[in-house]
Amino acid sequence: LVLDAREADEYAEGNIRGARHFSYNDALAEPERVKNLDPGGRPIVVYCGGGACELSINLSRVLIEGGKRRVLIYEAGYPEWETAGYPVARGPNP
């Protein structure tokens, strides 16, 4: 399960194909959303804008504090993914 921790406008501009938008700010505002997140036995991979962006780290902490396990961070984030030519999607509901 891949989660994009960035804000909705950044997600809409481009995201890892198949990733769900699950911003850090939304997770803080809606703790039930974290509780109800079901990765279906899969690891949860969280990313953001890479570099100095810490949204993925912060969201990962919220997920772990909410009882989720096997939470991984894709440190280089969306910029590296896009530069490498991997599949991306655009729009608020790709």
PDB file of C-alpha atoms in Angstrom:
ATOM      1  CA  LEU A   1       0.000   0.000   0.000  1.00  0.00           C
ATOM      2  CA  VAL A   2       1.576   3.286  -1.120  1.00  0.00           C
ATOM      3  CA  LEU A   3       0.536   6.552   0.554  1.00  0.00           C
ATOM      4  CA  ASP A   4       1.329  10.081  -0.627  1.00  0.00           C
ATOM      5  CA  ALA A   5       1.790  12.324   2.435  1.00  0.00           C
ATOM      6  CA  ARG A   6       1.759  15.594   0.467  1.00  0.00           C
ATOM      7  CA  GLU A   7      -1.108  18.062   0.229  1.00  0.00           C
ATOM      8  CA  ALA A   8      -3.928  17.444  -2.264  1.00  0.00           C
ATOM      9  CA  ASP A   9      -2.713  20.010  -4.813  1.00  0.00           C
ATOM     10  CA  GLU A  10       0.748  18.435  -4.970  1.00  0.00           C
ATOM     11  CA  TYR A  11      -0.780  14.981  -5.283  1.00  0.00           C
ATOM     12  CA  ALA A  12      -2.976  16.181  -8.161  1.00  0.00           C
ATOM     13  CA  GLU A  13       0.049  17.651  -9.989  1.00  0.00           C
ATOM     14  CA  GLY A  14       1.633  14.203 -10.076  1.00  0.00           C
ATOM     15  CA  ASN A  15       1.901  11.111  -7.933  1.00  0.00           C
ATOM     16  CA  ILE A  16       3.151   7.547  -8.002  1.00  0.00           C
ATOM     17  CA  ARG A  17       0.584   5.595  -9.988  1.00  0.00           C
ATOM     18  CA  GLY A  18      -1.562   3.580  -7.613  1.00  0.00           C
ATOM     19  CA  ALA A  19      -0.704   5.673  -4.566  1.00  0.00           C
ATOM     20  CA  ARG A  20      -3.484   6.891  -2.311  1.00  0.00           C
ATOM     21  CA  HIS A  21      -3.575  10.479  -1.138  1.00  0.00           C
ATOM     22  CA  PHE A  22      -3.257  10.411   2.659  1.00  0.00           C
ATOM     23  CA  SER A  23      -1.744  13.691   3.786  1.00  0.00           C
ATOM     24  CA  TYR A  24      -0.053  14.154   7.117  1.00  0.00           C
ATOM     25  CA  ASN A  25      -2.408  17.031   7.960  1.00  0.00           C
ATOM     26  CA  ASP A  26      -5.473  14.898   7.175  1.00  0.00           C
ATOM     27  CA  ALA A  27      -4.133  12.122   9.402  1.00  0.00           C
ATOM     28  CA  LEU A  28      -3.769  14.567  12.290  1.00  0.00           C
ATOM     29  CA  ALA A  29      -7.216  16.076  11.731  1.00  0.00           C
ATOM     30  CA  GLU A  30      -8.959  12.711  11.254  1.00  0.00           C
ATOM     31  CA  PRO A  31      -7.455  10.059  13.569  1.00  0.00           C
ATOM     32  CA  GLU A  32     -10.286   7.666  12.642  1.00  0.00           C
ATOM     33  CA  ARG A  33      -8.921   7.611   9.109  1.00  0.00           C
ATOM     34  CA  VAL A  34      -5.630   6.213  10.437  1.00  0.00           C
ATOM     35  CA  LYS A  35      -7.452   3.685  12.592  1.00  0.00           C
ATOM     36  CA  ASN A  36      -9.593   2.521   9.653  1.00  0.00           C
ATOM     37  CA  LEU A  37      -6.717   2.235   7.178  1.00  0.00           C
ATOM     38  CA  ASP A  38      -6.443  -1.412   6.215  1.00  0.00           C
ATOM     39  CA  PRO A  39      -3.299  -2.311   4.290  1.00  0.00           C
ATOM     40  CA  GLY A  40      -4.582  -5.851   3.737  1.00  0.00           C
ATOM     41  CA  GLY A  41      -1.490  -7.460   5.221  1.00  0.00           C
ATOM     42  CA  ARG A  42       0.813  -5.480   2.942  1.00  0.00           C
ATOM     43  CA  PRO A  43       3.541  -3.102   4.086  1.00  0.00           C
ATOM     44  CA  ILE A  44       2.669   0.602   4.003  1.00  0.00           C
ATOM     45  CA  VAL A  45       5.101   2.719   1.972  1.00  0.00           C
ATOM     46  CA  VAL A  46       4.882   6.458   2.587  1.00  0.00           C
ATOM     47  CA  TYR A  47       6.458   9.154   0.420  1.00  0.00           C
ATOM     48  CA  CYS A  48       6.432  12.911  -0.045  1.00  0.00           C
ATOM     49  CA  GLY A  49       8.564  15.405  -1.944  1.00  0.00           C
ATOM     50  CA  GLY A  50      11.912  13.915  -0.924  1.00  0.00           C
ATOM     51  CA  GLY A  51      14.908  16.027   0.083  1.00  0.00           C
ATOM     52  CA  ALA A  52      14.022  18.278   3.000  1.00  0.00           C
ATOM     53  CA  CYS A  53      10.360  17.208   2.987  1.00  0.00           C
ATOM     54  CA  GLU A  54       9.510  15.503   6.271  1.00  0.00           C
ATOM     55  CA  LEU A  55       5.814  14.810   5.658  1.00  0.00           C
ATOM     56  CA  SER A  56       6.471  11.110   5.021  1.00  0.00           C
ATOM     57  CA  ILE A  57       8.427  10.805   8.276  1.00  0.00           C
ATOM     58  CA  ASN A  58       5.706  12.613  10.208  1.00  0.00           C
ATOM     59  CA  LEU A  59       2.900  10.552   8.653  1.00  0.00           C
ATOM     60  CA  SER A  60       4.812   7.347   9.352  1.00  0.00           C
ATOM     61  CA  ARG A  61       5.013   8.280  13.024  1.00  0.00           C
ATOM     62  CA  VAL A  62       1.254   8.930  13.141  1.00  0.00           C
ATOM     63  CA  LEU A  63       0.594   5.572  11.452  1.00  0.00           C
ATOM     64  CA  ILE A  64       2.835   3.691  13.881  1.00  0.00           C
ATOM     65  CA  GLU A  65       1.312   5.493  16.869  1.00  0.00           C
ATOM     66  CA  GLY A  66      -2.088   4.488  15.443  1.00  0.00           C
ATOM     67  CA  GLY A  67      -1.115   0.820  15.584  1.00  0.00           C
ATOM     68  CA  LYS A  68       0.111   0.231  12.025  1.00  0.00           C
ATOM     69  CA  ARG A  69       3.124  -2.001  11.505  1.00  0.00           C
ATOM     70  CA  ARG A  70       5.493  -2.544   8.592  1.00  0.00           C
ATOM     71  CA  VAL A  71       5.564   1.166   7.742  1.00  0.00           C
ATOM     72  CA  LEU A  72       8.333   2.103   5.324  1.00  0.00           C
ATOM     73  CA  ILE A  73       9.474   5.489   4.000  1.00  0.00           C
ATOM     74  CA  TYR A  74      10.515   6.097   0.404  1.00  0.00           C
ATOM     75  CA  GLU A  75      13.008   8.820   1.306  1.00  0.00           C
ATOM     76  CA  ALA A  76      13.736  10.174  -2.177  1.00  0.00           C
ATOM     77  CA  GLY A  77      10.011  10.565  -2.793  1.00  0.00           C
ATOM     78  CA  TYR A  78       8.061  11.570  -5.834  1.00  0.00           C
ATOM     79  CA  PRO A  79      10.805  13.642  -7.551  1.00  0.00           C
ATOM     80  CA  GLU A  80      13.140  10.648  -7.819  1.00  0.00           C
ATOM     81  CA  TRP A  81      10.310   8.381  -8.979  1.00  0.00           C
ATOM     82  CA  GLU A  82       9.278  10.780 -11.742  1.00  0.00           C
ATOM     83  CA  THR A  83      12.869  11.477 -12.844  1.00  0.00           C
ATOM     84  CA  ALA A  84      13.515   7.741 -13.115  1.00  0.00           C
ATOM     85  CA  GLY A  85      10.623   7.482 -15.575  1.00  0.00           C
ATOM     86  CA  TYR A  86       8.466   5.217 -13.439  1.00  0.00           C
ATOM     87  CA  PRO A  87       4.652   5.313 -13.891  1.00  0.00           C
ATOM     88  CA  VAL A  88       2.953   8.449 -12.615  1.00  0.00           C
ATOM     89  CA  ALA A  89      -0.629   9.657 -12.489  1.00  0.00           C
ATOM     90  CA  ARG A  90      -2.080  13.160 -12.490  1.00  0.00           C
ATOM     91  CA  GLY A  91      -5.299  14.590 -11.128  1.00  0.00           C
ATOM     92  CA  PRO A  92      -7.081  14.473  -7.778  1.00  0.00           C
ATOM     93  CA  ASN A  93      -8.522  10.988  -8.427  1.00  0.00           C
ATOM     94  CA  PRO A  94      -6.171   9.215 -10.835  1.00  0.00           C
TER      95      PRO A  94
END
